[in-house]
Short mmCIF file of C-alpha atoms (C1' of nucleotides) in Angstrom, two decimals:
data_model
loop_
_atom_site.label_atom_id
_atom_site.label_comp_id
_atom_site.label_asym_id
_atom_site.label_seq_id
_atom_site.Cartn_x
_atom_site.Cartn_y
_atom_site.Cartn_z
CA MET V 10 56.29 5.07 6.68
CA ALA V 11 54.07 3.86 4.54
CA LEU V 12 50.55 4.31 6.11
CA LEU V 13 51.53 8.27 5.89
CA ASP V 14 52.23 7.04 2.44
CA LEU V 15 48.50 6.28 1.97
CA LEU V 16 46.97 8.90 3.83
CA GLY V 17 49.08 11.62 2.79
CA ARG V 18 47.38 10.88 -0.56
CA ARG V 19 44.49 13.20 -1.46
CA TRP V 20 41.23 12.41 -0.44
CA ALA V 21 42.50 9.45 1.67
CA LEU V 22 41.32 10.97 4.91
CA ARG V 23 38.23 12.23 3.43
CA ILE V 24 37.20 9.26 2.65
CA LEU V 25 37.77 7.63 5.97
CA TRP V 26 36.02 10.28 7.40
CA GLU V 27 33.18 10.06 4.81
CA LEU V 28 32.61 6.27 5.68
CA ARG V 29 33.07 6.63 9.67
CA ASP V 30 29.41 6.26 9.91
CA GLY V 31 28.68 3.82 8.18
CA PRO V 32 28.43 2.23 4.37
CA VAL V 33 28.08 5.10 1.75
CA PRO V 34 25.69 3.50 -0.75
CA THR V 35 27.17 4.04 -3.62
CA PHE V 36 30.17 5.16 -5.73
CA ARG V 37 28.50 8.20 -7.28
CA GLU V 38 27.15 9.48 -3.60
CA LEU V 39 30.73 8.96 -2.10
CA GLN V 40 31.90 11.09 -4.93
CA GLN V 41 29.38 13.81 -4.30
CA ARG V 42 30.53 13.98 -0.55
CA CYS V 43 33.92 14.54 -1.34
CA ASP V 44 33.27 17.46 -2.99
CA ASN V 45 32.72 15.95 -6.52
CA VAL V 46 36.55 14.57 -6.96
CA SER V 47 37.64 12.92 -9.93
CA SER V 48 36.09 9.56 -10.31
CA SER V 49 39.72 8.28 -11.58
CA VAL V 50 41.15 9.60 -8.92
CA LEU V 51 38.65 8.30 -6.34
CA SER V 52 38.47 4.96 -7.72
CA GLU V 53 42.38 4.67 -7.55
CA ARG V 54 42.38 5.70 -3.97
CA VAL V 55 39.75 3.54 -2.82
CA ARG V 56 41.51 0.66 -4.36
CA GLU V 57 44.65 1.45 -2.76
CA LEU V 58 42.84 1.61 0.64
CA ARG V 59 40.72 -1.52 -0.22
CA GLY V 60 44.67 -3.36 -1.12
CA ALA V 61 45.61 -2.09 2.84
CA GLY V 62 42.59 -3.84 3.70
CA ILE V 63 41.13 -0.57 5.47
CA VAL V 64 38.17 -0.26 2.80
CA SER V 65 35.73 -3.32 2.36
CA GLU V 66 36.44 -5.39 -1.00
CA THR V 67 32.81 -5.04 -2.07
CA GLY V 68 30.76 -1.79 -1.43
CA PHE V 69 31.47 1.42 0.15
CA GLU V 70 32.25 0.66 3.72
CA LEU V 71 35.19 0.53 6.71
CA THR V 72 36.76 -2.48 7.65
CA ASP V 73 37.52 -3.61 11.23
CA ALA V 74 41.07 -2.44 10.89
CA GLY V 75 39.50 0.82 8.89
CA ARG V 76 37.59 1.87 12.15
CA GLU V 77 40.57 0.68 14.16
CA LEU V 78 42.39 3.17 12.49
CA LEU V 79 39.97 5.66 12.70
CA THR V 80 40.76 5.37 16.70
CA VAL V 81 44.32 5.16 16.52
CA LEU V 82 43.92 8.36 14.88
CA GLY V 83 41.53 10.09 17.07
CA PRO V 84 44.28 11.28 19.66
CA VAL V 85 46.29 12.42 17.20
CA ASP V 86 43.56 14.63 15.47
CA ALA V 87 42.55 15.98 18.95
CA TRP V 88 46.41 17.10 20.01
CA ALA V 89 46.39 18.71 15.89
CA LYS V 90 43.50 20.46 16.70
CA ARG V 91 44.93 21.83 20.24
CA TRP V 92 48.34 22.36 18.23
CA ALA V 93 46.23 24.18 15.79
CA LYS V 94 45.01 26.72 18.15
CA ARG V 95 48.48 27.58 19.69
CA ALA V 96 50.71 27.28 16.66
CA ARG V 97 48.67 28.94 13.95
CA PRO V 98 48.76 32.54 15.43
CA PRO V 99 52.07 32.57 15.66
CA ALA V 100 52.01 36.35 15.39
CA MET M 10 44.14 18.02 8.29
CA ALA M 11 47.27 20.36 7.79
CA LEU M 12 48.95 18.17 10.00
CA LEU M 13 49.12 15.47 7.69
CA ASP M 14 50.00 18.03 5.27
CA LEU M 15 53.26 18.77 6.95
CA LEU M 16 54.03 15.28 8.29
CA GLY M 17 52.74 13.86 5.05
CA ARG M 18 55.87 16.10 3.35
CA ARG M 19 59.39 14.00 2.56
CA TRP M 20 61.50 13.81 5.47
CA ALA M 21 59.50 15.36 7.76
CA LEU M 22 58.83 12.39 10.00
CA ARG M 23 62.25 11.17 9.05
CA ILE M 24 63.54 14.65 10.70
CA LEU M 25 61.16 13.98 14.08
CA TRP M 26 62.47 10.19 14.21
CA GLU M 27 66.29 11.58 14.00
CA LEU M 28 65.62 13.90 16.62
CA ARG M 29 63.65 11.68 19.01
CA ASP M 30 66.60 10.98 21.09
CA GLY M 31 68.04 14.63 21.57
CA PRO M 32 69.36 17.49 19.55
CA VAL M 33 71.75 16.97 16.79
CA PRO M 34 74.47 19.44 16.48
CA THR M 35 74.73 20.54 13.03
CA PHE M 36 72.61 21.08 9.93
CA ARG M 37 75.20 19.32 7.95
CA GLU M 38 74.66 16.12 11.03
CA LEU M 39 71.32 16.30 10.13
CA GLN M 40 71.63 16.07 6.54
CA GLN M 41 73.52 12.88 6.53
CA ARG M 42 71.51 11.16 9.01
CA CYS M 43 68.85 11.86 6.54
CA ASP M 44 70.45 9.60 3.48
CA ASN M 45 71.94 13.00 2.70
CA VAL M 46 68.76 14.79 1.62
CA SER M 47 69.47 17.93 -0.64
CA SER M 48 69.88 21.10 1.87
CA SER M 49 67.34 22.86 0.16
CA VAL M 50 64.38 20.30 0.94
CA LEU M 51 66.22 19.76 4.92
CA SER M 52 66.28 23.74 5.00
CA GLU M 53 62.47 23.80 4.00
CA ARG M 54 61.59 21.13 5.82
CA VAL M 55 62.89 22.45 9.34
CA ARG M 56 61.47 25.72 8.54
CA GLU M 57 58.24 24.23 8.63
CA LEU M 58 58.42 21.99 11.80
CA ARG M 59 59.58 25.49 13.53
CA GLY M 60 56.59 27.44 12.26
CA ALA M 61 54.30 24.07 13.68
CA GLY M 62 56.41 24.74 16.75
CA ILE M 63 57.47 21.10 16.75
CA VAL M 64 61.05 22.25 15.95
CA SER M 65 62.89 24.23 18.25
CA GLU M 66 63.63 27.59 16.65
CA THR M 67 67.45 27.65 17.44
CA GLY M 68 69.33 24.55 17.18
CA PHE M 69 67.98 21.33 15.79
CA GLU M 70 65.85 19.57 18.54
CA LEU M 71 62.19 18.99 19.29
CA THR M 72 60.02 21.54 21.49
CA ASP M 73 57.92 20.23 24.26
CA ALA M 74 55.13 20.03 21.36
CA GLY M 75 57.31 17.71 19.28
CA ARG M 76 57.71 15.64 21.85
CA GLU M 77 54.17 15.47 22.54
CA LEU M 78 53.51 14.70 18.75
CA LEU M 79 55.88 11.55 18.85
CA THR M 80 53.69 10.25 21.72
CA VAL M 81 50.62 10.80 20.16
CA LEU M 82 51.95 9.01 16.96
CA GLY M 83 53.42 6.21 18.69
CA PRO M 84 49.61 4.25 18.96
CA VAL M 85 49.60 4.73 14.97
CA ASP M 86 53.01 3.68 14.39
CA ALA M 87 52.45 0.62 16.27
CA TRP M 88 49.05 0.03 14.90
CA ALA M 89 50.82 1.03 11.01
CA LYS M 90 53.09 -1.93 12.44
CA ARG M 91 50.74 -4.51 13.27
CA TRP M 92 48.84 -3.41 9.70
CA ALA M 93 51.70 -4.15 7.69
CA LYS M 94 52.16 -7.68 8.66
CA ARG M 95 48.48 -8.89 7.87
CA ALA M 96 48.22 -6.15 5.07
CA ARG M 97 51.37 -6.50 2.90
CA PRO M 98 51.32 -10.35 2.40
CA PRO M 99 48.18 -10.24 0.55
CA ALA M 100 48.72 -13.11 -1.75
"C1'" DC Y 28 78.42 25.93 9.16
"C1'" DG Y 29 73.56 27.02 7.54
"C1'" DG Y 30 70.81 27.22 3.98
"C1'" DG Y 31 68.99 30.41 -0.01
"C1'" DA Y 32 68.38 30.85 -5.77
"C1'" DT Y 33 68.11 28.06 -9.73
"C1'" DC Y 34 66.97 25.07 -12.61
"C1'" DC Y 35 65.13 20.66 -13.76
"C1'" DC Y 36 62.29 16.54 -13.58
"C1'" DC Y 37 58.47 13.14 -12.47
"C1'" DG Y 38 54.42 11.62 -10.69
"C1'" DA Y 39 50.13 13.17 -8.58
"C1'" DC Y 40 46.19 14.70 -9.63
"C1'" DG Y 41 42.10 16.55 -12.02
"C1'" DA Y 42 38.93 17.08 -16.15
"C1'" DT Y 43 37.08 14.34 -19.74
"C1'" DA Y 44 35.79 10.98 -22.82
"C1'" DC Y 45 34.13 6.27 -22.44
"C1'" DT Y 46 32.53 1.19 -21.86
"C1'" DG Y 47 30.16 -2.71 -19.56
"C1'" DC Q 11 26.33 2.88 -12.00
"C1'" DA Q 12 31.36 1.57 -11.35
"C1'" DG Q 13 35.11 2.22 -13.49
"C1'" DT Q 14 39.20 2.47 -17.06
"C1'" DA Q 15 42.00 5.47 -20.20
"C1'" DT Q 16 43.71 9.35 -21.56
"C1'" DC Q 17 46.27 13.64 -21.38
"C1'" DG Q 18 47.63 18.25 -19.33
"C1'" DT Q 19 48.86 20.90 -15.54
"C1'" DC Q 20 51.61 21.99 -11.72
"C1'" DG Q 21 54.29 21.63 -7.95
"C1'" DG Q 22 56.92 19.27 -4.68
"C1'" DG Q 23 61.26 16.95 -4.89
"C1'" DG Q 24 66.56 16.73 -6.04
"C1'" DA Q 25 71.13 18.38 -7.47
"C1'" DT Q 26 74.03 22.07 -7.30
"C1'" DC Q 27 76.09 26.49 -6.86
"C1'" DC Q 28 77.03 30.20 -4.19
"C1'" DC Q 29 77.49 33.56 -0.29
"C1'" DG Q 30 77.50 35.34 4.70
#
DNA sequence: CGGGATCCCCGACGATACTG
DNA sequence: CAGTATCGTCGGGGATCCCG
């Protein structure tokens, strides 16, 4: 699955997360929100997400597809949280 | 998200996929189905999936949680397929 | 048959410096 | 400010051998 190839990469989901509530004004701002990730990596990741049609070509915001993705990912996230609680403490 | 840490790893999803229709009899068999992945990697991945409660502790089959995961992943997969068609040919 | 122990390699990531 | 170029590292993945 190529999608995981993308989302599995470092900071990819974080970027999605940071853009979830609307556009982020500047590159540097996004960089700061992402724990000051290296500009090289951030730039590369954003480029990939743009290529995938998930992030807008101009500016730093999600496309419709990006928001859709967030939606389908919701249940997975929810499941992951429940899963974490029962699977993590396998004393 | 730790879940992606797991599923993003190589062969993890493939293993889920290969177990989707029921147990696979032997380690070697699963290995063959997974493109003859190295035993070291397969062993490690299965161990991780077991630790996550996704694969049964004994034998090579999904747990209830594993099947649940497959379920929530369904919509994501569906979305990914649609996404692939419109995003891939960005001629 | 299941899977641990080793060794090797490559690519992702990160830091830094730099340009328009 | 946005983004690229370069370089070093670190770890995951793969191949292979081998044991219980």
